[in-house]
Coordinates of C-alpha atoms and ligand atoms in Angstrom, one line a residue:
M1349 CA 106.6 73.4 104.0
T1350 CA 104.3 75.9 105.5
S1351 CA 105.6 79.4 105.6
Y1352 CA 104.1 82.7 106.5
R1353 CA 104.5 86.1 104.8
I1354 CA 105.6 88.8 107.2
A1355 CA 105.3 92.5 106.2
L1356 CA 108.0 94.6 108.0
N1357 CA 106.9 98.2 108.0
F1358 CA 109.8 100.5 108.8
E1359 CA 109.7 104.0 110.3
D1360 CA 110.6 105.6 106.9
G1361 CA 107.5 104.1 105.2
V1362 CA 109.4 101.3 103.5
T1363 CA 107.8 97.9 103.6
R1364 CA 109.7 94.6 103.0
F1365 CA 108.1 91.2 102.9
V1366 CA 109.9 88.1 104.2
D1367 CA 108.9 84.5 104.2
C1368 CA 109.1 82.9 107.7
G1369 CA 109.1 79.1 108.2
A1370 CA 106.4 77.5 110.4
N1371 CA 108.8 77.3 113.4
E1372 CA 111.1 80.1 112.4
K1373 CA 111.7 83.2 114.5
V1374 CA 111.0 86.5 112.7
L1375 CA 114.5 87.8 113.4
D1376 CA 116.1 84.8 111.7
A1377 CA 113.7 84.9 108.7
A1378 CA 114.5 88.6 108.2
F1379 CA 118.2 87.9 108.5
R1380 CA 118.0 85.2 105.8
S1381 CA 116.5 88.0 103.6
R1382 CA 119.4 90.2 104.4
I1383 CA 117.4 92.5 106.6
N1384 CA 119.2 93.2 109.9
L1385 CA 116.4 94.0 112.3
P1386 CA 117.5 95.7 115.5
M1387 CA 118.9 93.2 117.9
D1388 CA 121.5 92.7 120.5
C1389 CA 121.3 89.5 122.6
S1390 CA 119.0 87.5 120.4
D1391 CA 118.1 85.7 123.6
G1392 CA 115.0 87.5 124.8
V1393 CA 117.0 89.5 127.4
C1394 CA 117.8 93.0 126.2
G1395 CA 114.5 94.1 124.5
T1396 CA 116.4 95.8 121.6
C1397 CA 114.4 93.8 119.1
K1398 CA 111.0 95.0 120.4
C1399 CA 108.5 95.8 117.6
Q1400 CA 104.7 96.3 117.3
A1401 CA 102.7 93.4 115.8
E1402 CA 99.8 95.1 113.9
S1403 CA 98.1 91.9 112.8
G1404 CA 98.4 88.2 112.6
A1405 CA 98.6 85.2 115.0
Y1406 CA 101.9 84.3 116.6
D1407 CA 103.6 82.7 119.6
L1408 CA 105.6 85.2 121.7
G1409 CA 108.2 82.5 122.7
D1410 CA 108.9 81.1 126.2
D1411 CA 112.5 82.1 126.6
Y1412 CA 112.3 85.9 127.2
I1413 CA 112.4 87.7 130.5
E1414 CA 109.9 90.3 131.9
D1415 CA 112.5 93.1 131.7
A1416 CA 112.7 92.5 127.9
L1417 CA 108.9 92.4 127.4
T1418 CA 106.3 93.0 130.1
A1419 CA 102.9 91.3 130.2
D1420 CA 101.4 94.8 129.6
E1421 CA 103.5 95.3 126.5
A1422 CA 102.7 91.8 125.2
G1423 CA 99.0 92.7 125.7
Q1424 CA 99.4 95.8 123.6
G1425 CA 100.8 93.7 120.7
L1426 CA 104.5 94.3 121.3
V1427 CA 106.7 91.4 120.4
L1428 CA 110.4 90.4 120.6
T1429 CA 111.3 89.4 117.0
C1430 CA 114.2 87.2 118.3
Q1431 CA 111.5 85.1 120.1
M1432 CA 108.3 85.5 118.0
V1433 CA 107.2 82.6 115.9
P1434 CA 104.4 83.5 113.5
R1435 CA 101.3 81.2 113.2
S1436 CA 99.8 83.2 110.3
D1437 CA 100.8 86.0 107.9
C1438 CA 101.7 89.0 110.1
V1439 CA 102.3 92.8 109.8
I1440 CA 105.0 94.1 112.1
T1441 CA 106.0 97.8 112.6
V1442 CA 109.7 98.2 113.1
P1443 CA 110.5 101.4 115.0
V1444 CA 113.6 102.3 113.0
P1445 CA 114.2 103.4 109.4
S1446 CA 114.9 100.7 106.8
T1447 CA 118.4 102.0 106.2
A1448 CA 119.2 101.2 109.8
C1449 CA 118.5 97.6 109.0
K1450 CA 120.7 97.7 105.9
T1451 CA 117.7 97.4 103.6
G1452 CA 115.5 99.7 101.5
T1453 CA 112.8 99.8 99.0
A1454 CA 112.6 97.0 96.4
Q1455 CA 112.5 97.8 92.7
F1456 CA 110.6 95.9 90.1
D1457 CA 110.0 96.2 86.3
A1458 CA 106.6 96.4 84.8
Q1459 CA 105.1 97.0 81.3
V1460 CA 102.2 99.1 80.3
A1461 CA 99.2 96.9 79.6
G1462 CA 96.8 99.8 78.9
V1463 CA 95.8 103.4 79.8
V1464 CA 92.1 104.1 80.0
P1465 CA 91.2 107.8 80.1
F1466 CA 88.1 109.1 81.9
S1467 CA 87.3 112.3 80.0
D1468 CA 89.6 115.0 81.2
A1469 CA 89.5 113.8 84.8
A1470 CA 91.7 110.7 85.3
Y1471 CA 93.4 107.7 83.8
E1472 CA 93.4 104.1 84.8
L1473 CA 96.9 102.8 84.3
E1474 CA 97.3 99.0 84.0
L1475 CA 100.7 97.4 84.4
D1476 CA 101.9 93.8 84.0
V1477 CA 104.9 92.6 85.9
A1478 CA 107.3 90.1 84.3
Q1479 CA 108.2 88.4 87.6
D1480 CA 106.1 87.4 90.6
A1481 CA 103.4 89.9 91.5
P1482 CA 104.9 92.4 94.0
A1483 CA 103.7 92.0 97.6
F1484 CA 102.0 95.0 99.2
L1485 CA 99.4 95.8 101.8
P1486 CA 96.0 97.1 100.5
G1487 CA 96.2 100.9 100.6
Q1488 CA 100.0 101.2 100.0
Y1489 CA 101.7 103.0 97.1
V1490 CA 104.7 102.8 94.8
N1491 CA 106.9 105.3 93.2
I1492 CA 106.7 105.1 89.4
A1493 CA 109.6 106.5 87.4
V1494 CA 108.4 108.8 84.6
P1495 CA 110.4 107.5 81.6
G1496 CA 113.1 109.9 80.3
S1497 CA 112.6 112.5 83.1
G1498 CA 114.7 111.2 86.0
Q1499 CA 111.7 111.9 88.2
H1500 CA 109.1 109.7 89.8
R1501 CA 105.6 110.1 91.1
A1502 CA 103.8 108.2 93.9
Y1503 CA 100.6 106.2 93.1
S1504 CA 98.5 104.0 95.4
F1505 CA 97.6 100.6 94.1
S1506 CA 94.0 100.4 93.1
S1507 CA 94.3 96.7 92.4
A1508 CA 94.5 94.1 95.2
P1509 CA 97.7 92.3 96.3
G1510 CA 98.5 89.2 94.4
E1511 CA 97.1 90.2 91.0
R1512 CA 99.5 89.9 88.1
R1513 CA 97.9 93.0 86.5
M1514 CA 98.3 96.1 88.7
R1515 CA 96.0 99.1 88.4
F1516 CA 96.4 102.7 89.4
L1517 CA 93.9 105.5 89.2
I1518 CA 95.7 108.7 88.2
K1519 CA 94.3 112.3 88.2
H1520 CA 94.8 114.2 84.9
V1521 CA 96.8 117.3 85.9
P1522 CA 97.0 119.6 82.9
G1523 CA 100.7 119.9 81.9
G1524 CA 101.7 117.5 84.6
L1525 CA 104.7 115.4 84.0
M1526 CA 103.0 112.0 84.5
S1527 CA 99.7 113.2 83.0
T1528 CA 101.6 114.2 79.8
W1529 CA 103.5 111.0 79.6
L1530 CA 100.3 108.9 80.1
Q1531 CA 98.7 110.6 77.1
G1532 CA 101.4 109.1 74.8
A1533 CA 102.0 105.8 76.7
A1534 CA 101.8 102.7 74.5
S1535 CA 101.2 99.0 75.5
G1536 CA 104.4 97.2 76.2
Q1537 CA 106.4 100.3 77.3
P1538 CA 108.6 99.4 80.3
L1539 CA 108.3 101.2 83.6
Q1540 CA 110.3 101.0 86.8
L1541 CA 108.5 100.9 90.2
T1542 CA 110.0 101.3 93.7
G1543 CA 108.1 100.2 96.8
P1544 CA 105.8 99.2 98.3
L1545 CA 105.6 102.2 100.7
G1546 CA 103.4 103.9 103.2
S1547 CA 101.6 103.3 106.5
F1548 CA 98.2 103.9 105.0
Y1549 CA 96.9 100.3 104.8
L1550 CA 94.0 98.3 106.0
R1551 CA 94.3 97.1 109.5
P1552 CA 92.4 94.0 110.8
V1553 CA 88.7 95.0 110.8
T1554 CA 87.4 94.7 114.4
R1555 CA 84.8 97.5 114.3
P1556 CA 82.8 99.5 111.7
L1557 CA 84.8 101.3 109.0
L1558 CA 84.2 104.7 107.5
L1559 CA 86.1 105.3 104.3
L1560 CA 86.4 108.9 103.0
A1561 CA 87.8 109.3 99.4
G1562 CA 88.5 112.6 97.6
G1563 CA 88.9 112.4 93.8
T1564 CA 91.5 109.8 92.8
G1565 CA 92.0 109.2 96.5
L1566 CA 89.5 106.5 95.7
A1567 CA 92.4 104.3 94.5
P1568 CA 93.6 102.8 97.7
F1569 CA 90.0 102.0 98.8
L1570 CA 89.4 100.0 95.7
S1571 CA 92.4 97.8 96.7
M1572 CA 91.0 97.5 100.3
L1573 CA 87.5 96.7 99.1
E1574 CA 88.7 93.9 96.8
V1575 CA 90.5 92.4 99.8
L1576 CA 87.4 92.8 102.0
A1577 CA 85.3 91.2 99.2
R1578 CA 87.7 88.2 99.1
Q1579 CA 88.2 87.6 102.8
G1580 CA 84.7 88.7 104.0
V1581 CA 83.9 91.2 106.6
A1582 CA 81.5 91.0 109.5
Q1583 CA 81.4 94.8 110.2
P1584 CA 79.5 97.5 108.4
V1585 CA 81.7 99.5 105.9
H1586 CA 80.5 102.9 104.7
M1587 CA 82.2 105.0 102.0
I1588 CA 81.8 108.6 101.1
Y1589 CA 83.4 109.4 97.7
G1590 CA 83.5 113.2 97.0
V1591 CA 84.9 114.9 93.9
T1592 CA 85.1 118.5 92.6
R1593 CA 83.3 118.2 89.2
D1594 CA 80.6 115.8 87.8
Q1595 CA 83.1 114.2 85.4
D1596 CA 85.6 113.5 88.2
L1597 CA 83.2 110.8 89.6
V1598 CA 84.8 107.7 88.0
L1599 CA 84.6 104.0 88.6
V1600 CA 81.3 104.2 90.5
H1601 CA 80.2 100.9 88.9
R1602 CA 83.1 99.2 90.8
L1603 CA 81.7 100.5 94.0
Q1604 CA 78.3 99.2 93.0
D1605 CA 79.8 95.8 92.4
Y1606 CA 81.4 95.9 95.8
A1607 CA 78.1 96.8 97.3
L1608 CA 76.8 93.5 95.9
R1609 CA 79.8 91.4 96.8
I1610 CA 80.4 92.8 100.4
P1611 CA 77.5 92.4 102.7
G1612 CA 77.3 95.5 104.9
F1613 CA 79.1 97.8 102.4
T1614 CA 77.3 101.0 101.5
F1615 CA 78.5 104.2 99.8
T1616 CA 77.4 107.6 98.7
T1617 CA 78.9 110.1 96.3
C1618 CA 78.9 113.9 96.2
V1619 CA 80.1 116.7 94.0
A1620 CA 81.5 120.0 95.3
D1621 CA 80.7 122.1 92.2
P1622 CA 77.7 124.4 93.0
Q1623 CA 76.6 123.9 89.3
T1624 CA 76.5 120.1 89.6
T1625 CA 73.5 118.1 88.4
H1626 CA 74.4 115.4 90.9
E1627 CA 71.8 114.6 93.6
R1628 CA 74.2 115.4 96.4
Q1629 CA 76.1 118.7 96.2
G1630 CA 78.8 119.5 98.7
Y1631 CA 81.8 118.0 100.4
V1632 CA 82.2 114.6 102.1
T1633 CA 81.7 116.3 105.5
N1634 CA 78.3 117.5 104.3
H1635 CA 77.1 114.0 103.6
M1636 CA 78.4 112.1 106.7
P1637 CA 75.4 110.5 108.4
A1638 CA 75.7 110.3 112.2
Q1639 CA 75.1 106.6 112.1
A1640 CA 78.2 106.1 109.9
L1641 CA 80.3 107.4 112.9
H1642 CA 78.8 104.7 115.3
G1643 CA 79.2 107.0 118.3
G1644 CA 83.0 107.0 117.7
N1645 CA 83.3 103.2 117.7
V1646 CA 84.7 103.3 114.2
D1647 CA 88.0 103.1 112.3
V1648 CA 88.3 106.0 109.8
Y1649 CA 90.4 105.9 106.6
L1650 CA 90.7 109.1 104.7
C1651 CA 92.6 109.7 101.4
G1652 CA 92.7 112.5 98.9
P1653 CA 94.3 115.9 98.0
P1654 CA 95.9 117.7 101.0
P1655 CA 93.2 120.4 101.3
M1656 CA 90.5 117.8 101.4
V1657 CA 92.3 115.7 104.0
E1658 CA 92.9 118.8 106.2
A1659 CA 89.3 120.0 105.9
V1660 CA 88.0 116.6 107.1
R1661 CA 90.5 116.5 109.9
Q1662 CA 89.4 120.0 111.0
H1663 CA 85.8 119.0 110.7
F1664 CA 86.3 116.0 113.0
H1665 CA 88.2 118.2 115.5
A1666 CA 85.6 121.0 115.5
E1667 CA 82.7 118.5 115.9
G1668 CA 84.5 116.6 118.6
I1669 CA 84.4 113.4 116.6
A1670 CA 87.0 111.1 118.0
P1671 CA 87.1 107.7 116.2
V1672 CA 89.0 104.8 117.7
S1673 CA 91.5 105.1 114.9
F1674 CA 92.1 107.6 112.2
H1675 CA 94.4 106.8 109.2
Y1676 CA 95.0 109.2 106.4
E1677 CA 97.0 109.6 103.2
K1678 CA 97.6 113.0 101.5
F1679 CA 98.2 113.0 97.7
T1680 CA 100.8 115.7 98.1
P1681 CA 102.2 116.9 94.8
N1682 CA 106.0 116.7 94.2
Q1683 CA 106.2 120.2 93.0
P1684 CA 104.5 123.3 94.6
A1685 CA 101.4 124.3 92.6
A1686 CA 102.0 127.2 90.2
A1687 CA 101.0 130.6 91.6
Ligands
FAD2067 C1 101.7 108.8 98.9 C2 101.1 109.4 97.7 C3 100.2 108.6 96.9 C4 99.7 109.2 95.8 N1 98.8 108.4 95.1 C5 98.1 109.0 94.0 C6 97.1 108.2 93.3 O1 96.8 107.0 93.6 N2 96.5 108.9 92.3 C7 96.8 110.1 91.9 O2 96.1 110.7 91.0 N3 97.7 110.9 92.6 C8 98.4 110.3 93.6 N4 99.4 111.0 94.2 C9 99.8 112.3 93.6 C10 100.8 112.0 92.5 O3 102.0 111.5 93.1 C11 101.3 113.2 91.7 O4 101.6 114.3 92.5 C12 100.2 113.7 90.7 O5 99.7 112.6 89.9 C13 100.7 114.8 89.8 O6 101.7 114.3 89.0 P1 102.0 114.9 87.5 O7 103.4 114.5 87.2 O8 100.9 114.6 86.6 O9 102.1 116.5 87.8 P2 103.3 117.4 88.2 O10 104.3 117.5 87.1 O11 103.9 116.8 89.5 O12 102.6 118.8 88.6 C14 102.4 119.8 87.6 C15 101.8 121.0 88.3 O13 100.5 120.7 88.8 C16 100.4 120.8 90.2 N5 99.6 119.7 90.7 C17 100.0 118.5 91.0 N6 99.0 117.7 91.4 C18 97.9 118.5 91.4 C19 96.5 118.3 91.8 N7 96.1 117.1 92.2 N8 95.7 119.3 91.6 C20 96.1 120.5 91.2 N9 97.4 120.8 90.8 C21 98.3 119.8 90.9 C22 101.8 120.8 90.7 O14 101.9 121.4 92.0 C23 102.6 121.4 89.6 O15 102.5 122.8 89.7 C24 100.0 110.5 95.4 C25 100.9 111.3 96.1 C26 101.4 110.7 97.3 C27 102.4 111.6 98.1
FES2068 S1 117.5 90.8 120.7 FE1 117.6 91.0 122.9 S2 115.5 90.5 123.4 FE2 115.6 90.2 121.3

């Protein structure tokens, strides 16, 4: 029997996936999965179940009244989950926290499959999951518990959804809790993950994309690019990948592969260090060609350390650059940096 996968993104960043039958209403499918979405009448009258459909094809239903959902609201992608019947996989934003729906983040177990170091810059952590591959949206992250510490750290998937082997690109922070653990991590070691989380994920591509990555902020873009390579994309996609030092520039060969696999995908790299031998010195904002902005008709995705994200945001503001949409993720550390 056909069923569609519905991602429910809650206000607190938690995402839960539910399977919805071909003629099933989203509210009922969520309820079957023990997720109590906001509702009151379940008859298309009160409007309490109103949510934002971010992507996917669906029927709005015939049995609701204008007071519950106006034509304007429907035109903006608002839906009543007690009436909506999906016709494809969908992403829906729920305007309340997951706890209000008596749900929360899912936990899953994984095992270390390998840790690949890139000089003193970063690691690629590969994990296998025992059960089904966890569902997530390209760009999202999980919390990984650091064994024996009682603490966790957030990491964006650099692999694409549906792969049994998950990958993460992790900056080497000298003396950092996760960095130190990774140095001694052995294949087969168990790890506990919680997620997926986050509102930084690839939306339907309806106009050109500009992807701005700082350091290991490359990770979520690798996941997005794999999805674009698989599903195809008709719009131009340009990436600028900036790092601090020459040795921080990692996995460029993967970007070269994507440039071959994705028609319309181009990228440049740059290094901020004034002593660099790289052909482009400076920050991502120094190497942003006007044509990559498409006169503002562009969706911008930005990910990296907080100072880099803020610098780019300020640059856009100062230059009066107003893209149609602007999504960003800051890799904020758990602990304040040492003085
Ligand atoms: C939503 C989200 C997604 C993230 N995804 C990724 C990802 O995909 N890849 C990734 O590498 N990181 C990512 N991070 C950052 C990550 O969660 C950790 O903060 C980082 O890996 C440091 O962890 P640690 O245990 O090694 O160091 P900690 O033990 O947390 O820190 C040790 C010391 O180093 C400082 N410090 C921490 N990070 C940095 C840094 N980048 N530069 C300089 N000093 C630092 C801390 O303030 C502290 O003083 C993400 C963060 C968030 C919030
Ligand atoms: S619950 Fe009342 S309109 Fe959906």
